[in-house]
Coordinates of C-alpha atoms and ligand atoms in Angstrom, one line a residue:
M1 CA 0.0 0.0 0.0
I2 CA 1.2 3.5 -0.9
T3 CA 0.2 6.5 1.2
E4 CA 0.7 10.0 -0.1
V5 CA 0.1 13.1 2.0
R6 CA 0.8 16.7 1.3
A7 CA 1.1 19.5 3.8
P8 CA 0.9 23.2 2.9
G9 CA 3.4 26.0 3.6
K10 CA 2.3 29.0 5.7
L11 CA 2.5 32.7 6.1
Y12 CA 2.2 34.7 9.2
I13 CA -0.5 37.4 8.9
A14 CA -0.3 39.0 12.4
G15 CA 1.1 38.5 16.0
E16 CA 4.7 37.6 15.2
Y17 CA 7.3 37.5 18.0
A18 CA 4.7 37.9 20.7
V19 CA 3.4 34.5 19.8
V20 CA 6.6 32.8 21.0
E21 CA 5.4 33.6 24.5
T22 CA 3.0 31.1 26.0
G23 CA -0.6 31.9 25.2
Y24 CA -0.1 34.9 22.9
P25 CA -2.2 34.9 19.7
A26 CA -1.2 35.1 16.1
V27 CA -3.1 34.7 12.8
L28 CA -1.7 32.5 10.0
I29 CA -2.8 31.1 6.7
A30 CA -1.8 27.9 5.0
V31 CA -0.9 28.5 1.3
D32 CA -1.3 26.4 -1.8
R33 CA 2.3 25.2 -2.1
Y34 CA 3.1 21.9 -0.6
I35 CA 5.5 19.3 0.7
T36 CA 4.4 15.8 -0.3
V37 CA 5.5 12.7 1.6
R38 CA 4.9 9.3 0.1
V39 CA 5.2 6.1 2.2
S40 CA 5.6 2.8 0.5
P41 CA 6.7 -0.6 1.8
A42 CA 10.5 -1.1 1.4
A43 CA 11.6 -3.7 -1.2
S44 CA 14.0 -5.3 1.3
D45 CA 14.9 -4.9 4.9
T46 CA 16.5 -1.5 4.1
G47 CA 14.3 1.6 3.9
H48 CA 15.2 4.8 2.0
I49 CA 14.4 8.4 2.7
T50 CA 14.7 10.6 -0.4
T51 CA 14.0 14.3 -0.8
D52 CA 14.3 16.8 -3.6
Q53 CA 14.9 19.5 -0.9
N54 CA 18.4 21.0 -0.6
A55 CA 19.2 19.9 -4.1
G56 CA 18.2 16.3 -3.3
S57 CA 19.4 13.8 -0.7
R58 CA 19.0 10.2 0.1
L59 CA 19.5 8.3 3.4
E60 CA 19.5 4.7 4.2
W61 CA 18.1 3.2 7.4
Y62 CA 17.4 -0.1 8.9
R63 CA 15.4 -1.3 11.8
Q64 CA 16.7 -2.6 15.1
G65 CA 13.7 -3.4 17.3
S66 CA 11.8 -0.1 17.6
D67 CA 14.9 1.9 16.7
M68 CA 15.6 3.4 13.3
L69 CA 19.3 3.2 12.6
I70 CA 20.7 5.6 10.1
E71 CA 23.8 5.8 8.0
P72 CA 25.0 8.4 7.6
D73 CA 23.1 10.9 9.8
R74 CA 22.1 13.9 7.8
D75 CA 21.0 17.2 9.2
Q76 CA 18.3 18.1 6.6
F77 CA 16.5 15.0 7.6
S78 CA 16.3 16.0 11.3
F79 CA 12.6 17.1 11.1
V80 CA 11.6 14.0 9.2
L81 CA 13.4 11.7 11.6
A82 CA 12.0 13.5 14.6
A83 CA 8.5 13.1 13.1
V84 CA 9.1 9.4 12.3
R85 CA 10.3 8.7 15.8
V86 CA 7.4 10.3 17.6
V87 CA 4.8 8.7 15.3
E88 CA 6.4 5.3 15.8
E89 CA 6.4 5.7 19.5
A90 CA 2.7 6.4 19.3
A91 CA 2.2 3.4 17.1
V92 CA 4.0 1.1 19.6
A93 CA 1.9 2.6 22.4
L94 CA -1.2 1.8 20.4
G95 CA -0.1 -1.7 19.8
V96 CA 0.6 -1.3 16.1
E97 CA 3.4 -3.4 14.6
L98 CA 6.3 -1.3 13.1
Q99 CA 7.4 -1.8 9.5
V100 CA 10.2 -0.9 7.1
Y101 CA 9.2 1.5 4.3
D102 CA 10.5 4.1 1.9
L103 CA 9.7 7.7 2.4
D104 CA 9.9 10.0 -0.6
I105 CA 9.6 13.8 -0.1
T106 CA 9.0 16.4 -2.7
S107 CA 8.9 20.2 -2.0
E108 CA 7.3 23.2 -3.7
L109 CA 8.5 25.4 -0.9
D110 CA 11.9 26.2 -2.3
D111 CA 12.5 28.0 -5.6
D112 CA 14.2 26.2 -8.5
S113 CA 17.7 27.0 -7.2
G114 CA 16.8 25.6 -3.8
R115 CA 16.3 29.0 -2.1
K116 CA 13.6 29.1 0.5
F117 CA 10.8 31.5 0.3
G118 CA 10.2 31.5 4.1
L119 CA 7.0 29.5 3.8
G120 CA 7.7 27.2 6.6
S121 CA 9.3 24.1 4.9
S122 CA 10.5 22.6 8.2
A123 CA 7.0 22.8 9.7
A124 CA 5.4 21.4 6.5
V125 CA 7.8 18.5 6.2
T126 CA 7.2 17.7 9.9
V127 CA 3.4 17.8 9.4
A128 CA 3.5 15.9 6.1
T129 CA 5.6 13.1 7.7
V130 CA 3.4 12.9 10.8
R131 CA 0.2 12.8 8.7
A132 CA 1.6 10.3 6.2
L133 CA 2.8 7.9 8.9
C134 CA -0.3 8.2 11.0
T135 CA -2.3 7.3 7.9
H136 CA 0.1 4.5 6.9
Y137 CA 0.0 2.9 10.3
Q138 CA -3.8 3.7 10.6
L139 CA -3.5 5.2 14.0
G140 CA -6.9 6.9 13.9
L141 CA -5.7 10.1 15.6
D142 CA -7.6 13.3 15.1
R143 CA -6.0 16.5 13.8
M144 CA -5.3 18.0 17.3
A145 CA -3.6 14.8 18.4
Q146 CA -1.5 14.8 15.2
L147 CA -0.7 18.5 15.8
K148 CA 0.6 17.6 19.2
L149 CA 2.8 14.8 17.8
A150 CA 4.2 17.3 15.2
L151 CA 4.8 19.9 17.9
L152 CA 6.7 17.3 20.0
A153 CA 8.8 16.4 16.9
S154 CA 9.5 20.0 16.2
I155 CA 10.6 21.0 19.7
G156 CA 13.0 18.0 19.7
V157 CA 14.9 19.7 16.9
Q158 CA 14.4 23.4 17.3
R159 CA 15.1 25.5 20.4
S160 CA 12.7 28.3 19.7
G161 CA 9.5 28.7 17.7
S162 CA 5.9 29.2 18.6
G163 CA 4.6 26.2 16.6
G164 CA 2.2 28.5 14.7
D165 CA 3.8 27.3 11.5
V166 CA 3.1 23.7 12.4
A167 CA -0.5 24.5 13.3
A168 CA -1.1 26.3 10.1
S169 CA 0.3 23.5 8.0
M170 CA -1.7 20.9 10.0
F171 CA -5.1 22.7 10.0
G172 CA -4.9 24.6 6.7
G173 CA -7.0 27.7 5.8
W174 CA -6.9 30.8 8.1
I175 CA -6.3 30.1 11.7
A176 CA -6.0 32.0 15.0
Y177 CA -3.4 30.3 17.1
T178 CA -2.2 30.7 20.6
S179 CA 1.1 29.2 21.6
F180 CA 1.7 26.3 24.0
D181 CA 4.2 26.3 26.9
R182 CA 7.3 24.7 25.4
D183 CA 9.0 24.2 28.7
W184 CA 6.0 22.5 30.1
A185 CA 5.8 20.2 27.0
R186 CA 9.5 19.3 27.3
E187 CA 9.2 18.5 30.9
Q188 CA 6.0 16.4 30.4
R189 CA 7.6 14.6 27.5
E190 CA 10.1 13.2 29.9
Q191 CA 7.7 12.4 32.7
R192 CA 4.6 10.8 31.2
P193 CA 3.7 8.3 28.5
L194 CA 3.4 9.9 25.0
M195 CA -0.3 9.1 24.4
D196 CA -1.1 10.4 27.9
L197 CA 0.5 13.7 27.0
V198 CA -1.2 13.8 23.6
A199 CA -4.6 13.3 25.3
A200 CA -3.9 16.1 27.8
D201 CA -4.9 19.8 27.5
W202 CA -1.8 21.8 26.8
P203 CA -1.4 25.1 28.6
G204 CA -1.7 28.0 26.2
L205 CA -2.4 25.9 23.1
S206 CA -5.4 26.7 21.0
V207 CA -6.2 26.6 17.3
R208 CA -9.4 28.1 15.8
R209 CA -10.4 28.6 12.2
V210 CA -11.1 32.2 11.2
V211 CA -13.0 33.6 8.3
P212 CA -10.8 34.8 5.5
P213 CA -11.5 38.5 4.6
D214 CA -14.1 38.7 1.9
H215 CA -13.5 41.8 -0.1
L216 CA -9.8 41.9 0.3
R217 CA -7.0 40.4 -1.8
L218 CA -3.9 39.0 -0.2
L219 CA -0.7 39.9 -2.0
V220 CA 2.6 38.3 -1.0
G221 CA 5.9 39.9 -2.0
W222 CA 9.2 38.1 -1.7
T223 CA 12.3 40.2 -1.2
G224 CA 14.7 37.5 -2.4
S225 CA 16.8 37.3 0.7
P226 CA 16.3 34.4 3.0
A227 CA 16.2 35.1 6.8
S228 CA 16.9 32.9 9.8
T229 CA 13.9 32.9 12.1
S230 CA 15.8 31.4 15.0
R231 CA 18.6 33.9 14.8
L232 CA 16.1 36.8 14.7
V233 CA 14.1 35.4 17.6
D234 CA 17.3 34.9 19.6
D235 CA 18.3 38.5 18.9
V236 CA 15.0 39.9 20.1
Q237 CA 15.0 37.6 23.2
S238 CA 18.5 38.7 24.3
N239 CA 17.8 42.4 23.8
K240 CA 14.3 42.8 25.2
S241 CA 15.3 44.7 28.4
G242 CA 13.8 47.9 26.9
D243 CA 14.8 51.5 27.1
A244 CA 13.1 54.9 27.8
G245 CA 9.4 54.7 26.9
W246 CA 9.4 51.1 25.6
T247 CA 9.0 47.8 27.3
Y248 CA 8.7 44.2 26.0
A249 CA 5.7 43.7 28.2
G250 CA 4.1 46.7 26.5
F251 CA 4.8 45.1 23.1
L252 CA 3.2 41.9 24.2
D253 CA 0.1 43.6 25.4
G254 CA -0.1 45.6 22.3
S255 CA 0.3 42.6 20.1
R256 CA -2.4 40.6 22.0
S257 CA -5.0 43.4 21.7
C258 CA -4.0 44.0 18.1
V259 CA -4.4 40.4 17.1
E260 CA -7.7 40.1 19.1
A261 CA -9.0 43.2 17.3
F262 CA -7.9 41.7 14.0
V263 CA -9.7 38.4 14.6
A264 CA -12.9 40.2 15.7
A265 CA -12.7 42.4 12.6
L266 CA -12.4 39.2 10.5
D267 CA -15.4 37.6 12.3
H268 CA -17.5 40.8 11.6
E269 CA -16.2 41.3 8.0
D270 CA -15.1 44.7 9.1
T271 CA -12.7 45.7 6.4
D272 CA -11.6 49.0 8.0
G273 CA -10.9 47.1 11.3
I274 CA -8.9 44.5 9.4
M275 CA -6.7 47.1 7.6
A276 CA -6.2 49.1 10.9
A277 CA -5.0 46.0 12.7
I278 CA -2.5 45.1 10.1
R279 CA -1.1 48.7 10.2
R280 CA -1.0 48.7 14.0
N281 CA 0.8 45.3 14.0
R282 CA 3.4 46.7 11.6
E283 CA 4.0 49.6 14.0
L284 CA 4.4 47.3 17.0
L285 CA 6.9 45.1 15.1
H286 CA 8.7 48.1 13.9
G287 CA 9.0 49.3 17.5
L288 CA 10.2 45.9 18.7
G289 CA 12.9 45.9 16.0
E290 CA 14.1 49.5 16.9
H291 CA 14.2 48.9 20.6
T292 CA 15.9 45.5 20.4
G293 CA 18.3 46.5 17.7
T294 CA 17.0 43.8 15.4
T295 CA 16.4 44.4 11.7
I296 CA 12.8 43.1 11.2
E297 CA 11.8 45.5 8.5
T298 CA 14.7 45.6 6.0
P299 CA 14.9 48.4 3.5
Q300 CA 13.5 46.1 0.9
L301 CA 10.6 45.2 3.1
R302 CA 10.0 48.9 3.9
R303 CA 9.8 49.6 0.2
L304 CA 7.4 46.8 -0.3
I305 CA 5.2 48.1 2.5
E306 CA 5.3 51.8 1.6
T307 CA 4.5 51.1 -2.1
A308 CA 1.5 49.0 -1.0
E309 CA 0.3 51.7 1.4
A310 CA 0.7 54.4 -1.4
H311 CA -1.7 52.2 -3.4
G312 CA -4.3 51.9 -0.7
G313 CA -3.2 48.6 0.9
A314 CA -2.4 47.7 4.5
A315 CA 0.9 46.0 4.6
K316 CA 3.5 44.5 7.0
T317 CA 6.4 42.1 7.3
S318 CA 5.3 38.4 7.5
G319 CA 6.9 36.2 10.1
A320 CA 10.3 37.1 11.6
G321 CA 11.0 39.6 8.8
G322 CA 14.7 40.4 8.2
G323 CA 14.1 39.3 4.5
D324 CA 11.6 36.7 3.2
C325 CA 8.1 38.0 2.6
G326 CA 5.8 40.9 3.2
I327 CA 2.1 40.7 3.0
V328 CA -0.5 43.2 1.8
L329 CA -4.3 43.3 2.2
I330 CA -5.9 45.4 -0.5
S331 CA -9.4 46.0 -1.8
E332 CA -10.4 43.5 -4.5
D333 CA -11.4 46.4 -6.7
A334 CA -8.1 48.2 -6.4
R335 CA -6.0 48.4 -9.6
I336 CA -2.8 46.8 -8.7
D337 CA -0.8 46.8 -12.0
D338 CA 1.0 50.0 -11.0
L339 CA 1.9 48.6 -7.5
L340 CA 3.2 45.4 -9.1
A341 CA 5.3 47.4 -11.6
V342 CA 7.0 49.3 -8.8
W343 CA 7.7 46.1 -7.0
E344 CA 9.2 44.6 -10.0
R345 CA 11.5 47.6 -10.5
A346 CA 12.6 47.1 -6.9
D347 CA 13.3 43.4 -7.4
I348 CA 10.3 42.3 -5.3
R349 CA 8.8 39.2 -6.7
V350 CA 5.0 38.6 -6.3
L351 CA 4.4 35.0 -5.1
N352 CA 1.3 33.7 -6.7
L353 CA -0.1 32.1 -3.5
H354 CA -3.6 31.4 -2.4
E355 CA -5.2 30.0 0.7
H356 CA -4.9 26.2 1.0
R357 CA -8.4 25.1 1.9
P358 CA -8.5 22.5 4.6
D359 CA -9.6 19.0 3.6
G360 CA -12.1 17.6 6.1
E361 CA -12.9 18.9 9.5
D362 CA -11.9 17.2 12.8
Ligands
PMV401 O1 9.7 34.0 9.6 P1 8.7 32.9 9.9 O2 7.6 32.8 8.9 O3 9.4 31.6 10.2 O4 7.9 33.3 11.2 C1 8.5 33.5 12.5 C2 7.4 34.1 13.4 C3 7.9 34.4 14.9 O5 6.8 34.7 15.6 C4 8.9 35.5 14.9 C5 8.6 33.1 15.5 C6 7.7 32.0 15.8 O6 8.1 30.9 15.9 O7 6.5 32.2 15.9
MG402 MG1 10.8 34.3 7.8

């Protein structure tokens, strides 16, 4: 039997940086570019993991009891392997017999030369692997349980990160997300059985679908320079002591009320409220960057935002900033040719992305 599962990439719409603190909200969307994971029974007692990410790699593994032994260990597979291990631990706990299989991974989240767009390829590959193996082993776990497995896999590899990217990729569509307590999850992981932890309520964690804005178009501009989320988050975290007139706590409060207002405006189809919240979030992130000495809004992102504003859109950096993408919400009726022409002259590439609509509800 062959199982094929795809998981979408994501974009942050609002709430970045604050969402790394337990319980703070963010809004994200899943986009219609995917990582696909295919599971098929291995032809012999050696399984293969192959990917076209990072210009293509292949890894061989074999089974020793419930362990997966690898030769040689490869870094780009760390998310895949973490996902495999956590799902197999769940399978064992559920009394399902382990198998040897081939995993084949294909990605649309990098451009042809292998450059990342900042669409969350680590999260998507983690989610696609978790979902593919949960399906392959027929574990019967719902989406929230699979999200928890993917989050556990991801915190095993990454020091920081709110998990919003994992939730967006797992749920699809537009989501409001609040972040779980990573320290709590790490501690619990050592102390209790996996399936017990998966069944528990996690402090801070929530995912709710939100209504996409109706009369607005989402534009995504890519600045062409990749950015390291973990480095940017580390920078902010180590310089958040504040200075005259600015505190990190004030930023967090501001972000929470801004994202809550944004979600309420989405719920009420209040276009002005939606645009105002995006602009307010840009100011908050700008302030955070200034006061922590972190370049969130690069000159190229500023150009992207200012051009969009001049054409009647509301715009901000997406995610950690420092490069990657900026997003714009603009009236569906607005003529955008002129805006796109300015972007093109500034070497800002429009990514032709749409919402990935979630398949099935659970
Ligand atoms: O740059 P991205 O798309 O990886 O987004 C990072 C968003 C942060 O809030 C800054 C970090 C996080 O893990 O939520
Ligand atoms: Mg980024």
